[in-house]
mmCIF file of C-alpha atoms and ligand atoms in Angstrom:
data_model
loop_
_atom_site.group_PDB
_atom_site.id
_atom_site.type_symbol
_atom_site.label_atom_id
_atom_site.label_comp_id
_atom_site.label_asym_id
_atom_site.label_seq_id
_atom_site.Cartn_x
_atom_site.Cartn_y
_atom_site.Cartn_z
ATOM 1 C CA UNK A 4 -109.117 -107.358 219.606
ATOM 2 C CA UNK A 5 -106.214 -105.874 217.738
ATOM 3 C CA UNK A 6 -105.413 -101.948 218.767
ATOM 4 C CA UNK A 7 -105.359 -99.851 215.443
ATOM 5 C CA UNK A 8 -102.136 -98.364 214.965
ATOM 6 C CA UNK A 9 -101.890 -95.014 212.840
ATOM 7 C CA UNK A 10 -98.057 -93.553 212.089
ATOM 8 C CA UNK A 11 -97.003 -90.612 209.816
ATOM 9 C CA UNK A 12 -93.995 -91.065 207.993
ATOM 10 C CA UNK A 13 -92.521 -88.251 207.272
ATOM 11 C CA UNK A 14 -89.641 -89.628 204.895
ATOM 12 C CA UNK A 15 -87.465 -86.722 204.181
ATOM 13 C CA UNK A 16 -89.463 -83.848 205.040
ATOM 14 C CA UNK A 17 -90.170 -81.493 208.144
ATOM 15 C CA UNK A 18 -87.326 -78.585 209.652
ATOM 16 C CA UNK A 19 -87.623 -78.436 213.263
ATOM 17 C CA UNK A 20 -89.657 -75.723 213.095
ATOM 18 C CA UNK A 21 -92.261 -77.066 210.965
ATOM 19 C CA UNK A 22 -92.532 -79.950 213.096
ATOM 20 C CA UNK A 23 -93.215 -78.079 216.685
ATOM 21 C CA UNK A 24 -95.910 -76.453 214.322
ATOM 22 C CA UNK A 25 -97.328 -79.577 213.512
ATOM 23 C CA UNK A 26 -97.332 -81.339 216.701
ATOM 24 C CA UNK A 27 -99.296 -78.549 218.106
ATOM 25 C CA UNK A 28 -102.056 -78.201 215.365
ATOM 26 C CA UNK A 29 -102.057 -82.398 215.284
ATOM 27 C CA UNK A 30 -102.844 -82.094 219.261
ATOM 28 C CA UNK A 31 -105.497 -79.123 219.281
ATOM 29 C CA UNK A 32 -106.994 -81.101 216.756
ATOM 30 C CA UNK A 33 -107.373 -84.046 218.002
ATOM 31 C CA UNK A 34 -108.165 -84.072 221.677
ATOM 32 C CA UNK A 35 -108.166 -87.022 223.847
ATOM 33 C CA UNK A 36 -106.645 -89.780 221.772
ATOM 34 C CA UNK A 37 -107.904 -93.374 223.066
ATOM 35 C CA UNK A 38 -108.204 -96.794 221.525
ATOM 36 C CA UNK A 39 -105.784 -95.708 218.934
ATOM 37 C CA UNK A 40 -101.907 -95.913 218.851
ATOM 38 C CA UNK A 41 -100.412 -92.629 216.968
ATOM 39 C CA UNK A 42 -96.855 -92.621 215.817
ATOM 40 C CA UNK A 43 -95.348 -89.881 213.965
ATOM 41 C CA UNK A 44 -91.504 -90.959 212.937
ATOM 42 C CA UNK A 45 -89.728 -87.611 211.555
ATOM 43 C CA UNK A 46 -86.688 -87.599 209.970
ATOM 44 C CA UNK A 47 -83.756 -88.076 212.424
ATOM 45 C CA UNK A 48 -83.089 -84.675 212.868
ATOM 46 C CA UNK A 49 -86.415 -83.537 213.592
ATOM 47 C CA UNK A 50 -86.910 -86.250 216.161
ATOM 48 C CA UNK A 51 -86.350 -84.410 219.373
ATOM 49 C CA UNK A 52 -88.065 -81.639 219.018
ATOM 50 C CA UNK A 53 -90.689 -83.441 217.839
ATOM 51 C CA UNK A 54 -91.020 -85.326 221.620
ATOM 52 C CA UNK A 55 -90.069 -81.779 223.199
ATOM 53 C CA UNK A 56 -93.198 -80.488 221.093
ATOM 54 C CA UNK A 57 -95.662 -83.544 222.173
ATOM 55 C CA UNK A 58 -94.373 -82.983 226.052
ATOM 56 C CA UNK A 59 -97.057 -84.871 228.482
ATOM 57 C CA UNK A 60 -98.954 -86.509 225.164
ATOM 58 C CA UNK A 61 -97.130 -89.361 226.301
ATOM 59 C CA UNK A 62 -99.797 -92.015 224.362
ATOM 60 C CA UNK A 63 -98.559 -90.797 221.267
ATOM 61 C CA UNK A 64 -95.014 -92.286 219.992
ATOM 62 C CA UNK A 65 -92.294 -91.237 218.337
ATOM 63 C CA UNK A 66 -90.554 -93.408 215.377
ATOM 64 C CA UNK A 67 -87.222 -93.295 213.877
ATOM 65 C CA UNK A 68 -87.143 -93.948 209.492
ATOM 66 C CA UNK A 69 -84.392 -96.529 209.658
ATOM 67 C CA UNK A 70 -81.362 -97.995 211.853
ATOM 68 C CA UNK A 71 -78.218 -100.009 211.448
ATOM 69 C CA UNK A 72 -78.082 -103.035 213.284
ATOM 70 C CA UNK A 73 -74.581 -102.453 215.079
ATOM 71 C CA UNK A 74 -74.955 -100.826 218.267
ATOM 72 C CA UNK A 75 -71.793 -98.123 217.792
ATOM 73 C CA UNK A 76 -68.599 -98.558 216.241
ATOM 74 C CA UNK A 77 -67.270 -96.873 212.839
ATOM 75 C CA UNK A 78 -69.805 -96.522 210.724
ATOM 76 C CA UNK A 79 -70.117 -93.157 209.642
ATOM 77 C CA UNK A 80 -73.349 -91.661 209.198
ATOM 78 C CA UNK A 81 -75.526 -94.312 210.359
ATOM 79 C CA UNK A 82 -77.769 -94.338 213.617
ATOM 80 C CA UNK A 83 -78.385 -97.744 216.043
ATOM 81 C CA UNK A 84 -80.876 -98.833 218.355
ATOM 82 C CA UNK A 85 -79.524 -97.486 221.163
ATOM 83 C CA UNK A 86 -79.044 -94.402 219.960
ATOM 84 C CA UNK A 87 -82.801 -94.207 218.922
ATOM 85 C CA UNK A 88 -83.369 -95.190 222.527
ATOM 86 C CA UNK A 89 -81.578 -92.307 223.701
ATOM 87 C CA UNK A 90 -83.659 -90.242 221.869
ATOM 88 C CA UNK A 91 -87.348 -91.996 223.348
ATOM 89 C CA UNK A 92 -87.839 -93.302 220.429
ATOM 90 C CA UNK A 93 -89.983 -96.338 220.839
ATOM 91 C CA UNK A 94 -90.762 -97.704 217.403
ATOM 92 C CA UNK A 95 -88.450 -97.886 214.066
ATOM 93 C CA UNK A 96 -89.529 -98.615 210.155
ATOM 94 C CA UNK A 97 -87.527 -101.125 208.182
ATOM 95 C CA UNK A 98 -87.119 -102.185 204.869
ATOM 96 C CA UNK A 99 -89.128 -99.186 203.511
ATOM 97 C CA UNK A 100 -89.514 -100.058 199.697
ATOM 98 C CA UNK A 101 -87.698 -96.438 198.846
ATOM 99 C CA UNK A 102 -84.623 -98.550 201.000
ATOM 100 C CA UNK A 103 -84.948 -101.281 199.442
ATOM 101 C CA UNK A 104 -85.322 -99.908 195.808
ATOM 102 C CA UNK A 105 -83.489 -96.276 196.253
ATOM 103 C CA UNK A 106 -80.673 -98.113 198.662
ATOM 104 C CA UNK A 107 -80.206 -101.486 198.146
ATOM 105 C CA UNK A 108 -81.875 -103.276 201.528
ATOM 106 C CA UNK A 109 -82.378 -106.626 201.199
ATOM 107 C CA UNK A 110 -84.878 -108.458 203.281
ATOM 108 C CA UNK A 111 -81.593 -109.840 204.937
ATOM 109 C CA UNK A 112 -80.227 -106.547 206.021
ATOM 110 C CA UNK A 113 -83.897 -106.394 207.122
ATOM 111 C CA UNK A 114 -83.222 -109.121 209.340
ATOM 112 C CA UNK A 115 -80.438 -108.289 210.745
ATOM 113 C CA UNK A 116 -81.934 -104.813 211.980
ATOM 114 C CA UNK A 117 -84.978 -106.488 212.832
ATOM 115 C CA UNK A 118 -83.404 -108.747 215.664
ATOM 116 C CA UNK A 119 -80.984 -105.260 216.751
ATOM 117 C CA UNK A 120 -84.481 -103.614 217.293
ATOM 118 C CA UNK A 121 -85.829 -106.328 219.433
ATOM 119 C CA UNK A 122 -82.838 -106.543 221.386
ATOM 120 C CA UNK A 123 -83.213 -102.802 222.174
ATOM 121 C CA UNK A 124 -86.347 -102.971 222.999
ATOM 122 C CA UNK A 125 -87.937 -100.958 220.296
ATOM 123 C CA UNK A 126 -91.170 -101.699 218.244
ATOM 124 C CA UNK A 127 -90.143 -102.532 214.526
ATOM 125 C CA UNK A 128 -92.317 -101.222 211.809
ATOM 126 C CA UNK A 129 -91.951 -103.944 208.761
ATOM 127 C CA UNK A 130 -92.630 -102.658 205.306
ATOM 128 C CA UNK A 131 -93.127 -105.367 202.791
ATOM 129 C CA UNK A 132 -94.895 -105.087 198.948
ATOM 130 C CA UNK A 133 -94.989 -105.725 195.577
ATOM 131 C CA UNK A 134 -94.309 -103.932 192.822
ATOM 132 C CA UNK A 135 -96.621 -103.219 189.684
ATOM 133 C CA UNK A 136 -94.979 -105.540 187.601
ATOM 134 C CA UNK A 137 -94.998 -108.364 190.465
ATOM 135 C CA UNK A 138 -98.929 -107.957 190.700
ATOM 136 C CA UNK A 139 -99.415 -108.026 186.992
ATOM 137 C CA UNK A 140 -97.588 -111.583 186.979
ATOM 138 C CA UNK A 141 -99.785 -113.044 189.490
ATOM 139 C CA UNK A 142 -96.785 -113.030 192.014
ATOM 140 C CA UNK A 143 -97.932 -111.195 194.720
ATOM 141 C CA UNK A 144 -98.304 -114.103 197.460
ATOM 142 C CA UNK A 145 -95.096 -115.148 195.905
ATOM 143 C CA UNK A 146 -93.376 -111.748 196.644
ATOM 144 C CA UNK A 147 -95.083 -111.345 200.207
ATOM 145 C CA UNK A 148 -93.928 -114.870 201.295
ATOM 146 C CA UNK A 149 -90.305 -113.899 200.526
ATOM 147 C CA UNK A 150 -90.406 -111.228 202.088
ATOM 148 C CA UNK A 151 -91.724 -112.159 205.369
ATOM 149 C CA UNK A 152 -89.964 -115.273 205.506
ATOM 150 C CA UNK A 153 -86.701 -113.113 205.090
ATOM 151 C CA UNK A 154 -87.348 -110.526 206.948
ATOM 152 C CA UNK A 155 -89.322 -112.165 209.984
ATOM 153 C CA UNK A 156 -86.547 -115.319 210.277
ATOM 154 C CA UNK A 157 -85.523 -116.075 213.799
ATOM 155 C CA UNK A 158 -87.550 -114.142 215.308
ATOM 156 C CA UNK A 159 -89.662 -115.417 218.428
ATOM 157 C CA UNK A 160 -93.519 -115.822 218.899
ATOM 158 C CA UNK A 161 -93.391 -112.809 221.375
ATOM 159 C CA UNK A 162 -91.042 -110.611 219.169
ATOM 160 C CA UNK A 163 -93.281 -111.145 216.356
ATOM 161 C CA UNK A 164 -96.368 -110.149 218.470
ATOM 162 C CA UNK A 165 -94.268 -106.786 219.346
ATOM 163 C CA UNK A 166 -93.901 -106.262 215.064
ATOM 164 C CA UNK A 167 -95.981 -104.501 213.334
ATOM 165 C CA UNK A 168 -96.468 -105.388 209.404
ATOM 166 C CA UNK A 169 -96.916 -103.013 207.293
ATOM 167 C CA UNK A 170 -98.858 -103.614 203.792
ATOM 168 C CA UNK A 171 -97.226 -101.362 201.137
ATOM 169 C CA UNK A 172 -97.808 -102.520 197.815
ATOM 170 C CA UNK A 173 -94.959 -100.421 195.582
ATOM 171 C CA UNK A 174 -97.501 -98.975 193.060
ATOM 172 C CA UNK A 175 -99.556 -97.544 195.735
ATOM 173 C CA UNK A 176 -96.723 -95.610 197.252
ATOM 174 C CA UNK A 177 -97.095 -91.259 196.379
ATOM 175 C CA UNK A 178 -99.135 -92.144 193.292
ATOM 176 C CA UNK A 179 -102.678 -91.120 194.709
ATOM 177 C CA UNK A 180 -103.669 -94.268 193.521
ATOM 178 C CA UNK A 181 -104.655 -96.720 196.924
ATOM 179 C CA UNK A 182 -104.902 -100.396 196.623
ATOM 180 C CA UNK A 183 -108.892 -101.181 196.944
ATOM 181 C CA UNK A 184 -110.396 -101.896 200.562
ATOM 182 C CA UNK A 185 -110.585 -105.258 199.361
ATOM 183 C CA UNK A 186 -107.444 -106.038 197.239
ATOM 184 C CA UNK A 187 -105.808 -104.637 200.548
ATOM 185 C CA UNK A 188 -107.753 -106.842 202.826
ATOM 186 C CA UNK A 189 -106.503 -109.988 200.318
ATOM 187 C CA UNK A 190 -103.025 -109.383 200.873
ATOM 188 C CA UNK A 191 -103.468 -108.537 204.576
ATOM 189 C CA UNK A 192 -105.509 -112.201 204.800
ATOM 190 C CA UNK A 193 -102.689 -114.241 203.153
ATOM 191 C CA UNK A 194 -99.983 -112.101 205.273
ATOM 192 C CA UNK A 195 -101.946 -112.871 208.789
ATOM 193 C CA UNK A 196 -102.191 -116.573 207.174
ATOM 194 C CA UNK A 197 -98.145 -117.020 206.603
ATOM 195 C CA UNK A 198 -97.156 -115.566 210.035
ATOM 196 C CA UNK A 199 -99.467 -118.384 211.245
ATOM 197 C CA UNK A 200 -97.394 -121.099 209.495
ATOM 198 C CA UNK A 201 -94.744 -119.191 210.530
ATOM 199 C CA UNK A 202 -95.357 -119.210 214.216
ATOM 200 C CA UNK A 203 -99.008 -120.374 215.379
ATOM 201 C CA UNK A 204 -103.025 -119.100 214.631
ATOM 202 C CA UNK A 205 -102.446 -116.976 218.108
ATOM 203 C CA UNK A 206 -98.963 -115.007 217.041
ATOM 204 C CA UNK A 207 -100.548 -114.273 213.876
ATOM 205 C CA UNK A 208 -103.814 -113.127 215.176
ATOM 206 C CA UNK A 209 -102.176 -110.516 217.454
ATOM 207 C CA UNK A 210 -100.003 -109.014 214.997
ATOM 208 C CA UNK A 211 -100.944 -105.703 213.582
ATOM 209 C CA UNK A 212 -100.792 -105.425 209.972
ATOM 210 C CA UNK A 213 -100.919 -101.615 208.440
ATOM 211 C CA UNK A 214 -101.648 -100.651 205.008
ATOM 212 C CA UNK A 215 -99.546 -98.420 203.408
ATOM 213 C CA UNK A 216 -99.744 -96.097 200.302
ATOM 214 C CA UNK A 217 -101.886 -93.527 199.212
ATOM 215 C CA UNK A 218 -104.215 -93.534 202.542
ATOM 216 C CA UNK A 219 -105.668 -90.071 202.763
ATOM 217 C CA UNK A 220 -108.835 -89.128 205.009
ATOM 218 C CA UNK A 221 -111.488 -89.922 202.298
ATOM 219 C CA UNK A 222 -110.238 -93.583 202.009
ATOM 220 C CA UNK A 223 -108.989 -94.252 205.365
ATOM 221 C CA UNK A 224 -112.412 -95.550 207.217
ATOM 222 C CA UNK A 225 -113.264 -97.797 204.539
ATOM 223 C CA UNK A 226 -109.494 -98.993 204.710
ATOM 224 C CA UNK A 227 -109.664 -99.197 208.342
ATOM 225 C CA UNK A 228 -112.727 -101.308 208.419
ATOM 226 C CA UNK A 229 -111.348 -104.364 206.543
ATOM 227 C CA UNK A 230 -111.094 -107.486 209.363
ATOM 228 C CA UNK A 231 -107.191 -107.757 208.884
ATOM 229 C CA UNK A 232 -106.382 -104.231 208.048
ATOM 230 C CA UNK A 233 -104.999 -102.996 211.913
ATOM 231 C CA UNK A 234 -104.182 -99.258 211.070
ATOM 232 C CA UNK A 235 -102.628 -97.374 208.301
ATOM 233 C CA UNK A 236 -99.208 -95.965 207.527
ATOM 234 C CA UNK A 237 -99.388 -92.740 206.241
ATOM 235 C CA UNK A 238 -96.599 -90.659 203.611
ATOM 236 C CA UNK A 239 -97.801 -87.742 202.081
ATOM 237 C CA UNK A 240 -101.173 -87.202 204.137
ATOM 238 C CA UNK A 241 -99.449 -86.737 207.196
ATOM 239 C CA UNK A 242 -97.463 -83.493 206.484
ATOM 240 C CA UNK A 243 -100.734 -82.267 207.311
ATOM 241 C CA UNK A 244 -101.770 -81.727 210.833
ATOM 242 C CA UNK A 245 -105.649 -81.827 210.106
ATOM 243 C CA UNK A 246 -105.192 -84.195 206.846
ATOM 244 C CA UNK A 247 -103.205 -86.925 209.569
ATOM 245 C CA UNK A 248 -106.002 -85.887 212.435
ATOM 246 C CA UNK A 249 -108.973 -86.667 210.696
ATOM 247 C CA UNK A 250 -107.328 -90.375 209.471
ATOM 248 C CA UNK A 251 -106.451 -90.887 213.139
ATOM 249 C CA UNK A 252 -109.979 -89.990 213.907
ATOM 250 C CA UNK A 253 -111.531 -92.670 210.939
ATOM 251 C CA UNK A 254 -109.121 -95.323 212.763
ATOM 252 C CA UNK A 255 -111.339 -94.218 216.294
ATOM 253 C CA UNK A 256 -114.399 -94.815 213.712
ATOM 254 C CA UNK A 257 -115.601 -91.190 214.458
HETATM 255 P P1 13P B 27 -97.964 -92.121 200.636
HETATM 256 O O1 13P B 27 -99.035 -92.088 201.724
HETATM 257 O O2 13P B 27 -97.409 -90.781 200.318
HETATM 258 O O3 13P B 27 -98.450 -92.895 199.448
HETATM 259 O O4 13P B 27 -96.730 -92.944 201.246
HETATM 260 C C1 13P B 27 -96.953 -94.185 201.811
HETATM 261 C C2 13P B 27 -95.718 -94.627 202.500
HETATM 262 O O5 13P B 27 -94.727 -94.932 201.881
HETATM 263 C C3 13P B 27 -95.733 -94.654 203.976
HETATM 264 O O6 13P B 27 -94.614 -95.305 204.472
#
């Protein structure tokens, strides 16, 4: 049995401030918080106070947005592994679609930052997805197969049992329009199904596979109670402490 894992992305929102305030409506709200795996990954700066703010909640995690996959040197503004890990961070997105389209990351830059993760010990967070255009051609297995072949090359059976997948198809992202429980249970099949070619039936069957984009607390059970869907990762919903509670809550099937 797979452990559902639930994160918020906060992209680039949250002061300090308003994240203390959230961590402590998010844990009034939601009590004890078993069988579940919570993330919240703020924006960099936020990130501290956010594990000051969640003190002895130590079962729920914190997450960093991105990384670079040098460990220090000269490269202005960017952040590494180690530096996350300084921080207790313990899990790290990559290859967001707003990097990839907004920034430029290729599923190679992916990789690289992938194996810098593992090295460091912290939990990647895999965003792969096609765009509207890619679905209306028919290409989606196409598009998924590149990008976890990319992405996920080198990498061994146990590293890809510590990676979690996340399902974002582009068009879903902030549009308020979710891929169906079922057209996101098809891509999460054929996903599950490469990483066993990739590796082996018992790799793949371990790895947790999120889906991503437009999950609020009205869709989220029904998401949630797809065979290969493993948790969701949440944008917009989670800004709000009750909104990002209650989807927590449909991943505890409450
Ligand atoms: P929304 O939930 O706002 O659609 O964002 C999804 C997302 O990109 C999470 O990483």
């Amino acid at each position: 049995m797979r452990k559902k894992i639930v994160a918020a992305n906060w992209k680039m929102n949250m002061t300090q401030g308003e994240a203390a305030r959230f961590v402590d409506a998010f844990l009034l709200d939601i009590g004890e918080i078993n069988n579940v795996d919570v993330v919240i990954i703020p924006p960099f700066t936020a990130i501290a106070r956010v594990t000051e703010a969640l003190g002895r909640a130590h079962n729920i995690k914190v997450g960093a947005q991105n990384m670079y996959w040098e460990k220090s040197g000269a490269f202005t503004g960017e952040i590494s592994a180690p530096l996350l890990r300084d921080l207790f961070v313990h899990y790290v997105v990559l290859g967001h679609s707003e990097r990839r389209t907004l920034f430029g990351e290729t599923d190679e830059m992916v990789n690289r930052k992938m194996h810098a993760a593992h090295e460091a010990k912290l939990r990647p967070i895999v965003c792969i997805g096609e765009s509207l255009e890619q679905r209306d051609k028919g290409n989606v297995e196409k598009i998924l197969s590149t990008q976890l072949h990319g992405s996920l090359a080198g990498l061994k059976p146990k590293e890809l049992q510590e990676t979690v997948i996340a399902y974002e198809p582009v068009w879903a992202i902030g549009t308020g329009r979710n891929a169906t429980p079922a057209q996101a249970q098809e891509a999460h099949a054929f996903v599950r199904h490469t990483l066993a070619e990739m590796a082996d039936k018992t790799t793949a069957e371990r790895v947790r596979i999120q889906y991503g984009g437009s999950v609020k607390p009205d869709n989220a059970r029904e998401l949630m109670s797809q065979p290969d869907i493993d948790g969701a990762l949440v944008g917009g919903a989670s800004l709000d402490p009750r909104s990002f509670a209650q989807i927590v809550k449909a991943a505890r099937n409450e």
